[in-house]
Amino acid sequence: MKEHGFTLIEVLIVLFIMSILSVLSWQALDHVDRAKQRLDQNQSHISSIQAVLQQLEYDIQHHANLSLYVNKGVALPFTASTPLELHGLHWEQGETASTLFILHAVDHHWQWVQWTFKENVLYRDEAPAGAELPLPIAKPNFVAMQHIDQFQIKAWVPARGWQNPPLATQGQRRASGVEIQLQLQEKEQTVTYRKVVLLP
């Protein structure tokens, strides 16, 4: 029985089919790669937000008491809303920037930790620790997160609910919690991330 090889047309058809399969395979791989990149970017974005919220939670939970300043009659680096503002937390709302001041105790020294929101950028800075008052404060320098639309703090006061800053002693009622809000634009939508931190 005589065997015949492939004709030119058959070879061209096979090559055409293989080229189509190659293009489809490349498109599928490209689609998978793009999907992976989007997933990685989204995961990185979420991880950044979580890191910022966790650091804020840590800073707030480890705040010291402002009575250190009040008892010694030393001027604070901001204007306290009441003479008895004993929380080691203070929210300063300015015209161009907002700053959360947090007093920390570090090995028998104290230092100010500052979260500053300015021009859609959130900064976290630690001033040098010291044992003598007044303590220095830092200027916004270290970028914690960019592209933020809003950074806001609220305090939970028992029997009064959520109160807008500054975080001050309200009569005899002391705030027992703080809510952190980060507002961002994601996929043309406004998304607000919230975290509630209990005060010690």
PDB file of C-alpha atoms in Angstrom:
ATOM      1  CA  MET A   1       0.000   0.000   0.000  1.00  0.00           C
ATOM      2  CA  LYS A   2       1.467   3.337  -1.063  1.00  0.00           C
ATOM      3  CA  GLU A   3       1.715   6.029   1.674  1.00  0.00           C
ATOM      4  CA  HIS A   4       1.152   9.683   0.946  1.00  0.00           C
ATOM      5  CA  GLY A   5       2.652  12.621   2.884  1.00  0.00           C
ATOM      6  CA  PHE A   6       0.858  15.786   3.877  1.00  0.00           C
ATOM      7  CA  THR A   7      -0.092  18.128   1.120  1.00  0.00           C
ATOM      8  CA  LEU A   8       0.905  21.773   1.250  1.00  0.00           C
ATOM      9  CA  ILE A   9      -2.660  22.783   2.081  1.00  0.00           C
ATOM     10  CA  GLU A  10      -2.807  20.346   4.991  1.00  0.00           C
ATOM     11  CA  VAL A  11       0.491  21.655   6.350  1.00  0.00           C
ATOM     12  CA  LEU A  12      -0.753  25.230   6.069  1.00  0.00           C
ATOM     13  CA  ILE A  13      -3.973  24.307   7.865  1.00  0.00           C
ATOM     14  CA  VAL A  14      -2.017  22.666  10.707  1.00  0.00           C
ATOM     15  CA  LEU A  15       0.260  25.684  11.007  1.00  0.00           C
ATOM     16  CA  PHE A  16      -2.761  27.993  11.013  1.00  0.00           C
ATOM     17  CA  ILE A  17      -4.422  25.995  13.789  1.00  0.00           C
ATOM     18  CA  MET A  18      -1.201  25.930  15.812  1.00  0.00           C
ATOM     19  CA  SER A  19      -0.812  29.695  15.446  1.00  0.00           C
ATOM     20  CA  ILE A  20      -4.378  30.232  16.671  1.00  0.00           C
ATOM     21  CA  LEU A  21      -3.759  27.954  19.667  1.00  0.00           C
ATOM     22  CA  SER A  22      -0.531  29.814  20.382  1.00  0.00           C
ATOM     23  CA  VAL A  23      -2.308  33.187  20.338  1.00  0.00           C
ATOM     24  CA  LEU A  24      -5.106  31.870  22.561  1.00  0.00           C
ATOM     25  CA  SER A  25      -2.578  30.393  24.980  1.00  0.00           C
ATOM     26  CA  TRP A  26      -0.653  33.665  25.112  1.00  0.00           C
ATOM     27  CA  GLN A  27      -3.841  35.641  25.743  1.00  0.00           C
ATOM     28  CA  ALA A  28      -4.821  33.215  28.510  1.00  0.00           C
ATOM     29  CA  LEU A  29      -1.403  33.525  30.145  1.00  0.00           C
ATOM     30  CA  ASP A  30      -1.512  37.312  29.793  1.00  0.00           C
ATOM     31  CA  HIS A  31      -4.962  37.383  31.385  1.00  0.00           C
ATOM     32  CA  VAL A  32      -3.749  35.220  34.284  1.00  0.00           C
ATOM     33  CA  ASP A  33      -0.666  37.406  34.731  1.00  0.00           C
ATOM     34  CA  ARG A  34      -2.714  40.618  34.741  1.00  0.00           C
ATOM     35  CA  ALA A  35      -5.183  39.110  37.210  1.00  0.00           C
ATOM     36  CA  LYS A  36      -2.288  38.097  39.459  1.00  0.00           C
ATOM     37  CA  GLN A  37      -0.823  41.596  39.276  1.00  0.00           C
ATOM     38  CA  ARG A  38      -4.168  43.156  40.212  1.00  0.00           C
ATOM     39  CA  LEU A  39      -4.536  40.671  43.071  1.00  0.00           C
ATOM     40  CA  ASP A  40      -1.012  41.409  44.305  1.00  0.00           C
ATOM     41  CA  GLN A  41      -1.631  45.169  44.121  1.00  0.00           C
ATOM     42  CA  ASN A  42      -4.915  44.812  45.978  1.00  0.00           C
ATOM     43  CA  GLN A  43      -3.300  42.611  48.621  1.00  0.00           C
ATOM     44  CA  SER A  44      -0.446  45.079  49.020  1.00  0.00           C
ATOM     45  CA  HIS A  45      -2.952  47.936  49.353  1.00  0.00           C
ATOM     46  CA  ILE A  46      -4.942  46.084  52.024  1.00  0.00           C
ATOM     47  CA  SER A  47      -1.746  45.121  53.860  1.00  0.00           C
ATOM     48  CA  SER A  48      -0.687  48.790  53.919  1.00  0.00           C
ATOM     49  CA  ILE A  49      -4.020  49.848  55.402  1.00  0.00           C
ATOM     50  CA  GLN A  50      -3.880  47.071  58.005  1.00  0.00           C
ATOM     51  CA  ALA A  51      -0.337  48.048  58.968  1.00  0.00           C
ATOM     52  CA  VAL A  52      -1.341  51.688  59.476  1.00  0.00           C
ATOM     53  CA  LEU A  53      -4.409  50.779  61.550  1.00  0.00           C
ATOM     54  CA  GLN A  54      -2.417  48.316  63.667  1.00  0.00           C
ATOM     55  CA  GLN A  55       0.285  50.907  64.332  1.00  0.00           C
ATOM     56  CA  LEU A  56      -2.344  53.476  65.297  1.00  0.00           C
ATOM     57  CA  GLU A  57      -3.939  50.926  67.624  1.00  0.00           C
ATOM     58  CA  TYR A  58      -0.583  50.196  69.266  1.00  0.00           C
ATOM     59  CA  ASP A  59       0.257  53.883  69.694  1.00  0.00           C
ATOM     60  CA  ILE A  60      -3.133  54.688  71.206  1.00  0.00           C
ATOM     61  CA  GLN A  61      -3.172  51.695  73.570  1.00  0.00           C
ATOM     62  CA  HIS A  62       0.291  52.564  74.891  1.00  0.00           C
ATOM     63  CA  HIS A  63      -0.319  56.248  75.525  1.00  0.00           C
ATOM     64  CA  ALA A  64       0.802  57.874  78.757  1.00  0.00           C
ATOM     65  CA  ASN A  65      -1.198  60.340  80.838  1.00  0.00           C
ATOM     66  CA  LEU A  66      -0.969  64.082  80.272  1.00  0.00           C
ATOM     67  CA  SER A  67      -1.037  64.632  84.042  1.00  0.00           C
ATOM     68  CA  LEU A  68       2.763  64.552  83.699  1.00  0.00           C
ATOM     69  CA  TYR A  69       2.470  67.977  82.091  1.00  0.00           C
ATOM     70  CA  VAL A  70      -0.472  69.261  84.121  1.00  0.00           C
ATOM     71  CA  ASN A  71       1.003  68.429  87.543  1.00  0.00           C
ATOM     72  CA  LYS A  72       4.243  70.245  86.736  1.00  0.00           C
ATOM     73  CA  GLY A  73       2.517  73.216  85.153  1.00  0.00           C
ATOM     74  CA  VAL A  74       4.444  72.864  81.895  1.00  0.00           C
ATOM     75  CA  ALA A  75       2.899  74.178  78.693  1.00  0.00           C
ATOM     76  CA  LEU A  76       1.647  71.572  76.244  1.00  0.00           C
ATOM     77  CA  PRO A  77       2.650  71.724  72.553  1.00  0.00           C
ATOM     78  CA  PHE A  78      -0.996  72.397  71.739  1.00  0.00           C
ATOM     79  CA  THR A  79      -3.993  74.158  73.260  1.00  0.00           C
ATOM     80  CA  ALA A  80      -5.852  71.771  75.580  1.00  0.00           C
ATOM     81  CA  SER A  81      -9.620  72.017  75.281  1.00  0.00           C
ATOM     82  CA  THR A  82     -10.000  72.000  79.079  1.00  0.00           C
ATOM     83  CA  PRO A  83      -7.529  72.497  81.957  1.00  0.00           C
ATOM     84  CA  LEU A  84      -8.101  68.868  82.961  1.00  0.00           C
ATOM     85  CA  GLU A  85      -7.378  67.208  79.653  1.00  0.00           C
ATOM     86  CA  LEU A  86      -5.549  64.231  81.149  1.00  0.00           C
ATOM     87  CA  HIS A  87      -5.598  61.845  78.239  1.00  0.00           C
ATOM     88  CA  GLY A  88      -2.281  61.250  76.565  1.00  0.00           C
ATOM     89  CA  LEU A  89      -4.139  61.839  73.306  1.00  0.00           C
ATOM     90  CA  HIS A  90      -4.991  65.078  71.600  1.00  0.00           C
ATOM     91  CA  TRP A  91      -6.453  65.893  68.197  1.00  0.00           C
ATOM     92  CA  GLU A  92      -5.357  69.190  66.694  1.00  0.00           C
ATOM     93  CA  GLN A  93      -7.441  70.390  63.737  1.00  0.00           C
ATOM     94  CA  GLY A  94      -5.655  73.033  61.698  1.00  0.00           C
ATOM     95  CA  GLU A  95      -6.505  74.818  58.471  1.00  0.00           C
ATOM     96  CA  THR A  96      -4.075  72.807  56.338  1.00  0.00           C
ATOM     97  CA  ALA A  97      -3.318  69.769  58.498  1.00  0.00           C
ATOM     98  CA  SER A  98      -4.692  67.580  61.285  1.00  0.00           C
ATOM     99  CA  THR A  99      -2.454  66.038  63.937  1.00  0.00           C
ATOM    100  CA  LEU A 100      -3.026  63.332  66.539  1.00  0.00           C
ATOM    101  CA  PHE A 101      -0.597  63.824  69.436  1.00  0.00           C
ATOM    102  CA  ILE A 102       0.120  60.719  71.536  1.00  0.00           C
ATOM    103  CA  LEU A 103       2.325  60.827  74.632  1.00  0.00           C
ATOM    104  CA  HIS A 104       4.431  57.678  75.159  1.00  0.00           C
ATOM    105  CA  ALA A 105       6.480  56.565  78.165  1.00  0.00           C
ATOM    106  CA  VAL A 106       9.796  54.966  77.143  1.00  0.00           C
ATOM    107  CA  ASP A 107      12.240  53.663  79.791  1.00  0.00           C
ATOM    108  CA  HIS A 108      11.611  56.452  82.320  1.00  0.00           C
ATOM    109  CA  HIS A 109      11.554  58.947  79.468  1.00  0.00           C
ATOM    110  CA  TRP A 110       8.667  60.404  77.506  1.00  0.00           C
ATOM    111  CA  GLN A 111       8.174  61.248  73.882  1.00  0.00           C
ATOM    112  CA  TRP A 112       5.520  62.566  71.525  1.00  0.00           C
ATOM    113  CA  VAL A 113       4.298  60.359  68.705  1.00  0.00           C
ATOM    114  CA  GLN A 114       2.503  62.358  66.029  1.00  0.00           C
ATOM    115  CA  TRP A 115       0.168  61.274  63.239  1.00  0.00           C
ATOM    116  CA  THR A 116      -0.242  64.161  60.810  1.00  0.00           C
ATOM    117  CA  PHE A 117      -2.677  64.252  57.900  1.00  0.00           C
ATOM    118  CA  LYS A 118      -1.699  66.823  55.296  1.00  0.00           C
ATOM    119  CA  GLU A 119      -2.448  67.091  51.576  1.00  0.00           C
ATOM    120  CA  ASN A 120      -3.783  63.516  51.298  1.00  0.00           C
ATOM    121  CA  VAL A 121      -0.705  62.072  52.989  1.00  0.00           C
ATOM    122  CA  LEU A 122      -0.597  60.491  56.464  1.00  0.00           C
ATOM    123  CA  TYR A 123       2.679  60.882  58.367  1.00  0.00           C
ATOM    124  CA  ARG A 124       3.867  59.155  61.529  1.00  0.00           C
ATOM    125  CA  ASP A 125       6.771  60.695  63.407  1.00  0.00           C
ATOM    126  CA  GLU A 126       8.442  60.115  66.756  1.00  0.00           C
ATOM    127  CA  ALA A 127      10.040  63.051  68.506  1.00  0.00           C
ATOM    128  CA  PRO A 128      13.247  62.479  70.500  1.00  0.00           C
ATOM    129  CA  ALA A 129      12.578  60.966  73.936  1.00  0.00           C
ATOM    130  CA  GLY A 130      13.486  63.022  76.983  1.00  0.00           C
ATOM    131  CA  ALA A 131      13.225  63.194  80.762  1.00  0.00           C
ATOM    132  CA  GLU A 132      12.831  66.957  81.038  1.00  0.00           C
ATOM    133  CA  LEU A 133       9.810  69.024  80.100  1.00  0.00           C
ATOM    134  CA  PRO A 134       8.783  70.438  77.762  1.00  0.00           C
ATOM    135  CA  LEU A 135       9.351  67.586  75.350  1.00  0.00           C
ATOM    136  CA  PRO A 136      10.217  68.329  71.717  1.00  0.00           C
ATOM    137  CA  ILE A 137       7.771  67.595  68.935  1.00  0.00           C
ATOM    138  CA  ALA A 138       8.546  66.375  65.431  1.00  0.00           C
ATOM    139  CA  LYS A 139       7.738  67.814  62.027  1.00  0.00           C
ATOM    140  CA  PRO A 140       5.863  65.652  59.466  1.00  0.00           C
ATOM    141  CA  ASN A 141       8.537  63.610  57.732  1.00  0.00           C
ATOM    142  CA  PHE A 142       7.924  59.844  57.602  1.00  0.00           C
ATOM    143  CA  VAL A 143       5.163  58.892  55.152  1.00  0.00           C
ATOM    144  CA  ALA A 144       2.920  56.167  56.568  1.00  0.00           C
ATOM    145  CA  MET A 145       0.406  56.156  53.702  1.00  0.00           C
ATOM    146  CA  GLN A 146      -0.491  58.206  50.643  1.00  0.00           C
ATOM    147  CA  HIS A 147      -3.655  58.941  48.656  1.00  0.00           C
ATOM    148  CA  ILE A 148      -5.920  59.304  51.683  1.00  0.00           C
ATOM    149  CA  ASP A 149      -9.020  61.474  51.385  1.00  0.00           C
ATOM    150  CA  GLN A 150      -9.769  61.761  55.081  1.00  0.00           C
ATOM    151  CA  PHE A 151      -8.231  60.830  58.441  1.00  0.00           C
ATOM    152  CA  GLN A 152     -10.527  61.252  61.417  1.00  0.00           C
ATOM    153  CA  ILE A 153     -10.654  60.336  65.105  1.00  0.00           C
ATOM    154  CA  LYS A 154     -13.703  60.026  67.372  1.00  0.00           C
ATOM    155  CA  ALA A 155     -13.952  59.246  71.088  1.00  0.00           C
ATOM    156  CA  TRP A 156     -16.525  57.039  72.815  1.00  0.00           C
ATOM    157  CA  VAL A 157     -17.759  58.658  76.030  1.00  0.00           C
ATOM    158  CA  PRO A 158     -20.024  56.447  78.195  1.00  0.00           C
ATOM    159  CA  ALA A 159     -23.655  57.614  78.223  1.00  0.00           C
ATOM    160  CA  ARG A 160     -22.811  60.183  75.533  1.00  0.00           C
ATOM    161  CA  GLY A 161     -21.757  58.048  72.598  1.00  0.00           C
ATOM    162  CA  TRP A 162     -19.290  59.046  69.915  1.00  0.00           C
ATOM    163  CA  GLN A 163     -17.854  62.527  70.378  1.00  0.00           C
ATOM    164  CA  ASN A 164     -15.849  64.569  67.894  1.00  0.00           C
ATOM    165  CA  PRO A 165     -12.301  65.553  68.858  1.00  0.00           C
ATOM    166  CA  PRO A 166     -10.483  66.925  70.728  1.00  0.00           C
ATOM    167  CA  LEU A 167     -10.239  63.882  72.995  1.00  0.00           C
ATOM    168  CA  ALA A 168     -10.764  65.563  76.320  1.00  0.00           C
ATOM    169  CA  THR A 169     -12.203  64.755  79.712  1.00  0.00           C
ATOM    170  CA  GLN A 170     -15.892  65.650  79.541  1.00  0.00           C
ATOM    171  CA  GLY A 171     -16.835  66.540  83.127  1.00  0.00           C
ATOM    172  CA  GLN A 172     -16.464  63.315  85.125  1.00  0.00           C
ATOM    173  CA  ARG A 173     -16.901  61.059  82.127  1.00  0.00           C
ATOM    174  CA  ARG A 174     -13.744  59.756  80.549  1.00  0.00           C
ATOM    175  CA  ALA A 175     -13.556  58.396  77.023  1.00  0.00           C
ATOM    176  CA  SER A 176     -13.296  54.607  76.987  1.00  0.00           C
ATOM    177  CA  GLY A 177     -12.614  54.066  73.299  1.00  0.00           C
ATOM    178  CA  VAL A 178     -11.373  55.673  70.103  1.00  0.00           C
ATOM    179  CA  GLU A 179     -12.561  55.134  66.540  1.00  0.00           C
ATOM    180  CA  ILE A 180     -10.056  55.611  63.718  1.00  0.00           C
ATOM    181  CA  GLN A 181     -11.361  56.377  60.228  1.00  0.00           C
ATOM    182  CA  LEU A 182      -9.400  56.252  56.978  1.00  0.00           C
ATOM    183  CA  GLN A 183     -11.253  57.274  53.815  1.00  0.00           C
ATOM    184  CA  LEU A 184      -9.851  56.397  50.390  1.00  0.00           C
ATOM    185  CA  GLN A 185     -10.902  56.258  46.752  1.00  0.00           C
ATOM    186  CA  GLU A 186     -10.935  52.696  45.412  1.00  0.00           C
ATOM    187  CA  LYS A 187     -12.166  51.855  41.910  1.00  0.00           C
ATOM    188  CA  GLU A 188     -13.975  55.201  41.673  1.00  0.00           C
ATOM    189  CA  GLN A 189     -15.732  54.558  44.973  1.00  0.00           C
ATOM    190  CA  THR A 190     -15.253  56.125  48.396  1.00  0.00           C
ATOM    191  CA  VAL A 191     -14.316  53.464  50.942  1.00  0.00           C
ATOM    192  CA  THR A 192     -14.019  54.104  54.685  1.00  0.00           C
ATOM    193  CA  TYR A 193     -11.933  51.842  56.894  1.00  0.00           C
ATOM    194  CA  ARG A 194     -12.720  51.929  60.613  1.00  0.00           C
ATOM    195  CA  LYS A 195     -11.015  50.514  63.670  1.00  0.00           C
ATOM    196  CA  VAL A 196     -12.173  50.841  67.268  1.00  0.00           C
ATOM    197  CA  VAL A 197      -9.514  50.866  69.974  1.00  0.00           C
ATOM    198  CA  LEU A 198     -10.344  50.427  73.668  1.00  0.00           C
ATOM    199  CA  LEU A 199      -8.539  52.850  75.955  1.00  0.00           C
ATOM    200  CA  PRO A 200      -6.722  51.313  78.947  1.00  0.00           C
TER     201      PRO A 200
END
